[in-house]
PDB file of C-alpha atoms and ligand atoms in Angstrom:
ATOM      1  CA  MET L  13       5.483  -7.388 -33.617  1.00  0.00           C
ATOM      2  CA  ASP L  14       4.434 -10.992 -34.123  1.00  0.00           C
ATOM      3  CA  LEU L  15       3.277 -12.271 -30.729  1.00  0.00           C
ATOM      4  CA  ARG L  16       3.508 -15.879 -31.900  1.00  0.00           C
ATOM      5  CA  THR L  17       7.238 -15.767 -31.115  1.00  0.00           C
ATOM      6  CA  ILE L  18       6.437 -15.204 -27.455  1.00  0.00           C
ATOM      7  CA  PHE L  19       3.703 -17.857 -27.267  1.00  0.00           C
ATOM      8  CA  ASN L  20       5.862 -20.378 -29.082  1.00  0.00           C
ATOM      9  CA  SER L  21       8.767 -19.753 -26.736  1.00  0.00           C
ATOM     10  CA  PHE L  22       6.533 -20.567 -23.726  1.00  0.00           C
ATOM     11  CA  GLY L  23       5.299 -23.789 -25.276  1.00  0.00           C
ATOM     12  CA  ALA L  24       8.659 -24.904 -26.556  1.00  0.00           C
ATOM     13  CA  ARG L  25      10.389 -25.011 -23.200  1.00  0.00           C
ATOM     14  CA  GLU L  26       8.893 -27.460 -20.744  1.00  0.00           C
ATOM     15  CA  ASP L  27      11.088 -26.137 -17.912  1.00  0.00           C
ATOM     16  CA  TYR L  28       9.901 -22.578 -18.604  1.00  0.00           C
ATOM     17  CA  ARG L  29       6.309 -23.687 -18.528  1.00  0.00           C
ATOM     18  CA  GLN L  30       6.774 -25.273 -15.143  1.00  0.00           C
ATOM     19  CA  ILE L  31       8.407 -22.156 -13.718  1.00  0.00           C
ATOM     20  CA  ILE L  32       5.683 -19.943 -15.145  1.00  0.00           C
ATOM     21  CA  GLU L  33       2.965 -22.159 -13.667  1.00  0.00           C
ATOM     22  CA  GLU L  34       4.653 -22.175 -10.287  1.00  0.00           C
ATOM     23  CA  PHE L  35       5.017 -18.399 -10.358  1.00  0.00           C
ATOM     24  CA  ASN L  36       1.370 -17.953 -11.396  1.00  0.00           C
ATOM     25  CA  ASP L  37       0.202 -20.131  -8.497  1.00  0.00           C
ATOM     26  CA  PHE L  38       2.387 -18.117  -6.141  1.00  0.00           C
ATOM     27  CA  ILE L  39       0.956 -14.789  -7.365  1.00  0.00           C
ATOM     28  CA  LYS L  40      -2.620 -16.141  -7.199  1.00  0.00           C
ATOM     29  CA  LEU L  41      -2.193 -16.442  -3.450  1.00  0.00           C
ATOM     30  CA  TYR L  42      -1.544 -12.701  -3.259  1.00  0.00           C
ATOM     31  CA  GLU L  43      -4.522 -11.962  -5.497  1.00  0.00           C
ATOM     32  CA  MET L  44      -6.730 -13.945  -3.140  1.00  0.00           C
ATOM     33  CA  ALA L  45      -5.282 -12.114  -0.153  1.00  0.00           C
ATOM     34  CA  LEU L  46      -6.047  -8.788  -1.828  1.00  0.00           C
ATOM     35  CA  LEU L  47      -9.703  -9.794  -2.283  1.00  0.00           C
ATOM     36  CA  GLU L  48      -9.877 -10.936   1.327  1.00  0.00           C
ATOM     37  CA  LEU L  49      -8.288  -7.786   2.722  1.00  0.00           C
ATOM     38  CA  GLN L  50     -10.366  -5.493   0.548  1.00  0.00           C
ATOM     39  CA  SER L  51     -13.614  -7.107   1.622  1.00  0.00           C
ATOM     40  CA  ASP L  52     -12.537  -7.074   5.293  1.00  0.00           C
ATOM     41  CA  ILE L  53     -11.910  -3.332   5.081  1.00  0.00           C
ATOM     42  CA  GLU L  54     -15.115  -2.655   3.161  1.00  0.00           C
ATOM     43  CA  ILE L  55     -17.099  -4.529   5.802  1.00  0.00           C
ATOM     44  CA  ILE L  56     -15.429  -2.499   8.573  1.00  0.00           C
ATOM     45  CA  GLU L  57     -16.373   0.660   6.674  1.00  0.00           C
ATOM     46  CA  LEU L  58     -20.011  -0.405   6.241  1.00  0.00           C
ATOM     47  CA  GLU L  59     -20.253  -1.465   9.865  1.00  0.00           C
ATOM     48  CA  TRP L  60     -18.911   1.895  10.968  1.00  0.00           C
ATOM     49  CA  GLN L  61     -21.370   3.804   8.800  1.00  0.00           C
ATOM     50  CA  THR L  62     -24.249   1.708  10.087  1.00  0.00           C
ATOM     51  CA  ARG L  63     -23.302   2.132  13.704  1.00  0.00           C
ATOM     52  CA  TYR L  64     -22.127   5.724  13.894  1.00  0.00           C
ATOM     53  CA  GLU L  65     -23.539   7.386  10.766  1.00  0.00           C
ATOM     54  CA  TYR L  66     -20.005   8.662  10.306  1.00  0.00           C
ATOM     55  CA  SER L  67     -17.119   6.840   8.791  1.00  0.00           C
ATOM     56  CA  PRO L  68     -13.434   7.713   9.180  1.00  0.00           C
ATOM     57  CA  PHE L  69     -12.908   6.244   5.698  1.00  0.00           C
ATOM     58  CA  GLU L  70     -12.739   8.694   2.827  1.00  0.00           C
ATOM     59  CA  HIS L  71     -11.799   6.114   0.213  1.00  0.00           C
ATOM     60  CA  ILE L  72      -9.904   2.878  -0.266  1.00  0.00           C
ATOM     61  CA  LYS L  73      -7.566   1.925  -3.075  1.00  0.00           C
ATOM     62  CA  THR L  74      -5.997  -1.436  -3.767  1.00  0.00           C
ATOM     63  CA  ARG L  75      -3.286  -2.595  -6.100  1.00  0.00           C
ATOM     64  CA  MET L  76      -1.193  -5.604  -7.011  1.00  0.00           C
ATOM     65  CA  LYS L  77       2.457  -4.916  -7.704  1.00  0.00           C
ATOM     66  CA  THR L  78       3.051  -5.186 -11.443  1.00  0.00           C
ATOM     67  CA  PRO L  79       5.624  -7.763 -12.601  1.00  0.00           C
ATOM     68  CA  GLN L  80       7.773  -4.868 -13.870  1.00  0.00           C
ATOM     69  CA  SER L  81       7.740  -3.132 -10.510  1.00  0.00           C
ATOM     70  CA  LEU L  82       8.400  -6.436  -8.722  1.00  0.00           C
ATOM     71  CA  HIS L  83      11.353  -7.045 -11.013  1.00  0.00           C
ATOM     72  CA  LYS L  84      12.790  -3.580 -10.282  1.00  0.00           C
ATOM     73  CA  LYS L  85      12.424  -4.059  -6.533  1.00  0.00           C
ATOM     74  CA  ILE L  86      14.084  -7.490  -6.570  1.00  0.00           C
ATOM     75  CA  GLU L  87      17.069  -5.989  -8.389  1.00  0.00           C
ATOM     76  CA  ARG L  88      17.209  -2.896  -6.193  1.00  0.00           C
ATOM     77  CA  LYS L  89      17.130  -4.932  -2.979  1.00  0.00           C
ATOM     78  CA  GLY L  90      19.398  -7.695  -4.238  1.00  0.00           C
ATOM     79  CA  VAL L  91      16.743 -10.312  -3.483  1.00  0.00           C
ATOM     80  CA  PRO L  92      17.373 -13.813  -4.910  1.00  0.00           C
ATOM     81  CA  PHE L  93      15.418 -14.400  -8.111  1.00  0.00           C
ATOM     82  CA  THR L  94      13.390 -17.259  -6.611  1.00  0.00           C
ATOM     83  CA  ILE L  95       9.892 -17.676  -5.236  1.00  0.00           C
ATOM     84  CA  GLU L  96      11.366 -18.118  -1.753  1.00  0.00           C
ATOM     85  CA  GLY L  97      13.439 -14.965  -2.246  1.00  0.00           C
ATOM     86  CA  ILE L  98      10.351 -12.949  -3.090  1.00  0.00           C
ATOM     87  CA  ARG L  99       8.196 -14.581  -0.389  1.00  0.00           C
ATOM     88  CA  ASP L 100      10.748 -13.821   2.341  1.00  0.00           C
ATOM     89  CA  ASN L 101      11.772 -10.316   1.279  1.00  0.00           C
ATOM     90  CA  ILE L 102       9.003  -8.520  -0.584  1.00  0.00           C
ATOM     91  CA  PHE L 103       5.971  -7.687   1.501  1.00  0.00           C
ATOM     92  CA  ASP L 104       4.144  -5.203  -0.676  1.00  0.00           C
ATOM     93  CA  ILE L 105       2.958  -7.320  -3.584  1.00  0.00           C
ATOM     94  CA  VAL L 106      -0.496  -6.637  -2.178  1.00  0.00           C
ATOM     95  CA  GLY L 107      -1.095  -2.974  -1.405  1.00  0.00           C
ATOM     96  CA  LEU L 108      -4.064  -1.321   0.199  1.00  0.00           C
ATOM     97  CA  ARG L 109      -4.411   2.376   0.872  1.00  0.00           C
ATOM     98  CA  ILE L 110      -6.973   3.792   3.246  1.00  0.00           C
ATOM     99  CA  VAL L 111      -7.560   7.529   2.996  1.00  0.00           C
ATOM    100  CA  THR L 112      -9.245   9.298   5.889  1.00  0.00           C
ATOM    101  CA  SER L 113     -10.657  12.764   6.465  1.00  0.00           C
ATOM    102  CA  PHE L 114      -8.871  13.541   9.737  1.00  0.00           C
ATOM    103  CA  GLU L 115      -5.476  12.677  11.161  1.00  0.00           C
ATOM    104  CA  ASP L 116      -6.825  10.982  14.288  1.00  0.00           C
ATOM    105  CA  ASP L 117      -8.943   8.725  12.042  1.00  0.00           C
ATOM    106  CA  VAL L 118      -5.675   7.203  10.815  1.00  0.00           C
ATOM    107  CA  TYR L 119      -4.921   5.978  14.335  1.00  0.00           C
ATOM    108  CA  LYS L 120      -8.552   4.941  14.948  1.00  0.00           C
ATOM    109  CA  ILE L 121      -8.313   2.628  11.965  1.00  0.00           C
ATOM    110  CA  TYR L 122      -4.919   1.368  13.100  1.00  0.00           C
ATOM    111  CA  GLU L 123      -6.337   0.466  16.544  1.00  0.00           C
ATOM    112  CA  LEU L 124      -9.218  -1.311  14.890  1.00  0.00           C
ATOM    113  CA  LEU L 125      -6.926  -3.367  12.665  1.00  0.00           C
ATOM    114  CA  LYS L 126      -4.741  -4.229  15.667  1.00  0.00           C
ATOM    115  CA  GLY L 127      -7.714  -5.874  17.331  1.00  0.00           C
ATOM    116  CA  ARG L 128      -8.535  -8.279  14.516  1.00  0.00           C
ATOM    117  CA  ASN L 129      -7.770 -11.969  14.710  1.00  0.00           C
ATOM    118  CA  ASP L 130      -7.511 -12.372  10.948  1.00  0.00           C
ATOM    119  CA  LEU L 131      -4.696  -9.834  10.712  1.00  0.00           C
ATOM    120  CA  LYS L 132      -1.179  -9.941  12.130  1.00  0.00           C
ATOM    121  CA  ILE L 133       0.640  -6.630  12.243  1.00  0.00           C
ATOM    122  CA  LYS L 134       4.280  -7.410  11.541  1.00  0.00           C
ATOM    123  CA  ARG L 135       5.785  -3.920  11.234  1.00  0.00           C
ATOM    124  CA  VAL L 136       4.684  -0.334  11.710  1.00  0.00           C
ATOM    125  CA  LYS L 137       6.351   2.692  10.137  1.00  0.00           C
ATOM    126  CA  ASP L 138       4.886   5.942  11.362  1.00  0.00           C
ATOM    127  CA  TYR L 139       5.815   8.564   8.805  1.00  0.00           C
ATOM    128  CA  ILE L 140       3.221  10.894  10.336  1.00  0.00           C
ATOM    129  CA  LYS L 141       5.160  11.238  13.585  1.00  0.00           C
ATOM    130  CA  ASN L 142       8.446  10.938  11.641  1.00  0.00           C
ATOM    131  CA  PRO L 143       7.920  12.276   8.114  1.00  0.00           C
ATOM    132  CA  LYS L 144      10.297  11.326   5.281  1.00  0.00           C
ATOM    133  CA  PRO L 145      12.858  13.956   4.201  1.00  0.00           C
ATOM    134  CA  SER L 146      10.604  14.668   1.200  1.00  0.00           C
ATOM    135  CA  GLY L 147       7.853  15.713   3.622  1.00  0.00           C
ATOM    136  CA  TYR L 148       5.895  12.506   2.890  1.00  0.00           C
ATOM    137  CA  LYS L 149       3.498  11.486   5.661  1.00  0.00           C
ATOM    138  CA  SER L 150       1.595   8.228   6.035  1.00  0.00           C
ATOM    139  CA  LEU L 151       1.196   5.342   8.457  1.00  0.00           C
ATOM    140  CA  HIS L 152       2.582   2.154   6.911  1.00  0.00           C
ATOM    141  CA  LEU L 153       1.739  -1.299   8.186  1.00  0.00           C
ATOM    142  CA  ILE L 154       3.196  -4.541   6.989  1.00  0.00           C
ATOM    143  CA  VAL L 155       0.572  -7.126   7.839  1.00  0.00           C
ATOM    144  CA  GLU L 156      -0.257 -10.735   7.194  1.00  0.00           C
ATOM    145  CA  THR L 157      -3.831 -11.458   6.284  1.00  0.00           C
ATOM    146  CA  GLU L 158      -5.508 -14.755   6.972  1.00  0.00           C
ATOM    147  CA  LEU L 159      -6.508 -16.662   3.892  1.00  0.00           C
ATOM    148  CA  ILE L 160      -8.693 -19.715   4.360  1.00  0.00           C
ATOM    149  CA  LEU L 161      -8.116 -22.215   1.564  1.00  0.00           C
ATOM    150  CA  SER L 162      -9.402 -25.766   1.205  1.00  0.00           C
ATOM    151  CA  GLU L 163      -5.853 -26.954   1.885  1.00  0.00           C
ATOM    152  CA  GLY L 164      -5.634 -24.946   5.115  1.00  0.00           C
ATOM    153  CA  ILE L 165      -4.883 -21.488   6.443  1.00  0.00           C
ATOM    154  CA  ARG L 166      -2.256 -19.282   4.818  1.00  0.00           C
ATOM    155  CA  TRP L 167      -0.996 -15.962   6.116  1.00  0.00           C
ATOM    156  CA  VAL L 168      -0.160 -13.658   3.212  1.00  0.00           C
ATOM    157  CA  PRO L 169       1.799 -10.403   3.568  1.00  0.00           C
ATOM    158  CA  ALA L 170       0.453  -7.048   2.470  1.00  0.00           C
ATOM    159  CA  GLU L 171       1.261  -3.371   2.899  1.00  0.00           C
ATOM    160  CA  ILE L 172      -1.434  -1.089   4.258  1.00  0.00           C
ATOM    161  CA  GLN L 173      -0.919   2.658   3.971  1.00  0.00           C
ATOM    162  CA  ILE L 174      -3.235   4.858   6.009  1.00  0.00           C
ATOM    163  CA  ARG L 175      -3.231   8.620   5.527  1.00  0.00           C
ATOM    164  CA  THR L 176      -5.442  11.702   5.308  1.00  0.00           C
ATOM    165  CA  LEU L 177      -6.752  13.309   2.140  1.00  0.00           C
ATOM    166  CA  ALA L 178      -4.193  16.109   2.498  1.00  0.00           C
ATOM    167  CA  MET L 179      -1.305  13.627   2.956  1.00  0.00           C
ATOM    168  CA  ASP L 180      -2.633  11.661  -0.005  1.00  0.00           C
ATOM    169  CA  PHE L 181      -2.792  14.767  -2.153  1.00  0.00           C
ATOM    170  CA  PHE L 182       0.875  15.465  -1.474  1.00  0.00           C
ATOM    171  CA  ALA L 183       2.007  11.851  -1.886  1.00  0.00           C
ATOM    172  CA  SER L 184       0.148  11.216  -5.132  1.00  0.00           C
ATOM    173  CA  THR L 185       1.187  14.455  -6.744  1.00  0.00           C
ATOM    174  CA  GLU L 186       4.802  14.204  -5.638  1.00  0.00           C
ATOM    175  CA  HIS L 187       4.912  10.624  -6.889  1.00  0.00           C
ATOM    176  CA  LYS L 188       3.691  11.750 -10.305  1.00  0.00           C
ATOM    177  CA  LEU L 189       6.353  14.462 -10.428  1.00  0.00           C
ATOM    178  CA  GLN L 190       9.040  11.929  -9.550  1.00  0.00           C
ATOM    179  CA  TYR L 191       7.923   9.767 -12.442  1.00  0.00           C
ATOM    180  CA  LYS L 192       7.695  12.616 -14.897  1.00  0.00           C
ATOM    181  CA  TYR L 193      10.996  14.218 -14.072  1.00  0.00           C
ATOM    182  CA  ASN L 194      12.881  11.358 -12.410  1.00  0.00           C
ATOM    183  CA  THR L 195      13.688  12.376  -8.824  1.00  0.00           C
ATOM    184  CA  LYS L 196      17.431  12.224  -9.281  1.00  0.00           C
ATOM    185  CA  GLU L 197      17.049  15.181 -11.607  1.00  0.00           C
ATOM    186  CA  LEU L 198      14.929  17.224  -9.192  1.00  0.00           C
ATOM    187  CA  SER L 199      16.892  20.259  -8.096  1.00  0.00           C
ATOM    188  CA  GLN L 200      17.260  21.142  -4.427  1.00  0.00           C
ATOM    189  CA  GLU L 201      15.046  24.122  -5.160  1.00  0.00           C
ATOM    190  CA  MET L 202      12.245  21.867  -6.405  1.00  0.00           C
ATOM    191  CA  LYS L 203      12.666  19.559  -3.436  1.00  0.00           C
ATOM    192  CA  ASP L 204      12.419  22.551  -1.113  1.00  0.00           C
ATOM    193  CA  GLU L 205       9.276  23.719  -2.869  1.00  0.00           C
ATOM    194  CA  LEU L 206       7.730  20.266  -2.598  1.00  0.00           C
ATOM    195  CA  PHE L 207       8.640  20.161   1.067  1.00  0.00           C
ATOM    196  CA  GLU L 208       6.760  23.436   1.494  1.00  0.00           C
ATOM    197  CA  VAL L 209       3.731  21.872  -0.185  1.00  0.00           C
ATOM    198  CA  ALA L 210       3.958  19.008   2.308  1.00  0.00           C
ATOM    199  CA  GLN L 211       4.011  21.509   5.189  1.00  0.00           C
ATOM    200  CA  ALA L 212       1.004  23.296   3.725  1.00  0.00           C
ATOM    201  CA  SER L 213      -0.856  19.969   3.491  1.00  0.00           C
ATOM    202  CA  SER L 214      -0.092  19.297   7.152  1.00  0.00           C
ATOM    203  CA  GLN L 215      -1.491  22.709   8.032  1.00  0.00           C
ATOM    204  CA  LEU L 216      -4.705  21.838   6.200  1.00  0.00           C
ATOM    205  CA  ASP L 217      -5.019  18.738   8.382  1.00  0.00           C
ATOM    206  CA  GLU L 218      -4.455  20.756  11.539  1.00  0.00           C
ATOM    207  CA  LYS L 219      -7.010  23.385  10.511  1.00  0.00           C
ATOM    208  CA  MET L 220      -9.624  20.774   9.608  1.00  0.00           C
ATOM    209  CA  THR L 221      -9.168  19.055  12.951  1.00  0.00           C
ATOM    210  CA  LYS L 222      -9.581  22.405  14.718  1.00  0.00           C
ATOM    211  CA  VAL L 223     -12.771  23.160  12.826  1.00  0.00           C
ATOM    212  CA  ARG L 224     -14.147  19.707  13.591  1.00  0.00           C
ATOM    213  CA  ASN L 225     -13.299  19.993  17.264  1.00  0.00           C
ATOM    214  CA  THR L 226     -15.063  23.359  17.448  1.00  0.00           C
ATOM    215  CA  ILE L 227     -18.162  21.835  15.869  1.00  0.00           C
ATOM    216  CA  LEU L 228     -18.051  18.885  18.273  1.00  0.00           C
ATOM    217  CA  ILE L 229     -17.745  21.181  21.307  1.00  0.00           C
ATOM    218  CA  ASP L 230     -20.553  23.453  20.086  1.00  0.00           C
TER     219      ASP L 230
HETATM  220  P1  GTP Z 122      10.284   0.412  -0.674  1.00  0.00           P
HETATM  221  O1  GTP Z 122      11.457  -0.465  -0.918  1.00  0.00           O
HETATM  222  O2  GTP Z 122      10.066   1.488  -1.708  1.00  0.00           O
HETATM  223  O3  GTP Z 122       9.019  -0.364  -0.410  1.00  0.00           O
HETATM  224  O4  GTP Z 122      10.646   1.204   0.625  1.00  0.00           O
HETATM  225  P2  GTP Z 122      10.597   0.678   2.107  1.00  0.00           P
HETATM  226  O5  GTP Z 122      10.547  -0.810   2.148  1.00  0.00           O
HETATM  227  O6  GTP Z 122      11.635   1.384   2.908  1.00  0.00           O
HETATM  228  O7  GTP Z 122       9.156   1.155   2.529  1.00  0.00           O
HETATM  229  P3  GTP Z 122       8.628   2.608   2.828  1.00  0.00           P
HETATM  230  O8  GTP Z 122       7.657   2.383   3.926  1.00  0.00           O
HETATM  231  O9  GTP Z 122       9.696   3.613   3.039  1.00  0.00           O
HETATM  232  O10 GTP Z 122       7.891   3.041   1.473  1.00  0.00           O
HETATM  233  C1  GTP Z 122       6.931   2.239   0.873  1.00  0.00           C
HETATM  234  C2  GTP Z 122       6.070   3.043  -0.077  1.00  0.00           C
HETATM  235  O11 GTP Z 122       5.680   4.295   0.496  1.00  0.00           O
HETATM  236  C3  GTP Z 122       6.718   3.449  -1.370  1.00  0.00           C
HETATM  237  O12 GTP Z 122       6.664   2.419  -2.310  1.00  0.00           O
HETATM  238  C4  GTP Z 122       5.868   4.647  -1.787  1.00  0.00           C
HETATM  239  O13 GTP Z 122       4.606   4.231  -2.302  1.00  0.00           O
HETATM  240  C5  GTP Z 122       5.586   5.308  -0.464  1.00  0.00           C
HETATM  241  N1  GTP Z 122       6.582   6.368  -0.175  1.00  0.00           N
HETATM  242  C6  GTP Z 122       7.622   6.307   0.667  1.00  0.00           C
HETATM  243  N2  GTP Z 122       8.315   7.462   0.674  1.00  0.00           N
HETATM  244  C7  GTP Z 122       7.687   8.296  -0.175  1.00  0.00           C
HETATM  245  C8  GTP Z 122       7.917   9.649  -0.606  1.00  0.00           C
HETATM  246  O14 GTP Z 122       8.861  10.340  -0.196  1.00  0.00           O
HETATM  247  N3  GTP Z 122       7.040  10.153  -1.522  1.00  0.00           N
HETATM  248  C9  GTP Z 122       5.979   9.449  -1.999  1.00  0.00           C
HETATM  249  N4  GTP Z 122       5.166  10.038  -2.879  1.00  0.00           N
HETATM  250  N5  GTP Z 122       5.742   8.178  -1.618  1.00  0.00           N
HETATM  251  C10 GTP Z 122       6.576   7.603  -0.725  1.00  0.00           C
HETATM  252 MG1   MG Z 123     -10.275 -11.887   6.567  1.00  0.00          MG
END
């Protein structure tokens, strides 16, 4: 395909160019927030390691929502196709996932985040206490992170998912299966099997916590 067609179409339409520039500026804000949030979390992790020689963090993963995925979500939710529509309705353009070793670490990290002045927790969904019908477990926070710009302070929304390695194993693998086979096609039998995998993952978490508690008591 000749890409010149695309480039020419951008240049040819002044009104398009303006919209694209406005959209790019809007998305840049989220990119900056992602950098800010990521470094905040990495500093917390380092501080924890320095102070306790143990860190509840197993690993951290960040992502920006792709334009394709943003497009799909806007359509699915019936959000107006405007910058204001996206700003007021889509809160997971910035995504950060914190994976921990133990289940109580999830809540330790949550408490820590709650205490920060540069983070506002707007919504909490506890899918650990109330798992999804699929068996999915995770603690989801919709937050606003403080972004200090030369023009002033901006609070930018982000989604933080906190879960254990075992929960992450289930979620990531199940997500891949959904993509490969398209969930609507998954038979009840497959869903039941996946649910069993989720239960088994939860048992791993329980067993690990038991082992750790025994070690701590000894
Ligand atoms: P979205 O419109 O998808 O963002 O849903 P929501 O606004 O109701 O948020 P929710 O907290 O339910 O889910 C947000 C994200 O959690 C999803 O985009 C997935 O990454 C993840 N998630 C939720 N449910 C499941 C599930 O059953 N399986 C897997 N693998 N991931 C899930
Ligand atoms: Mg900060």
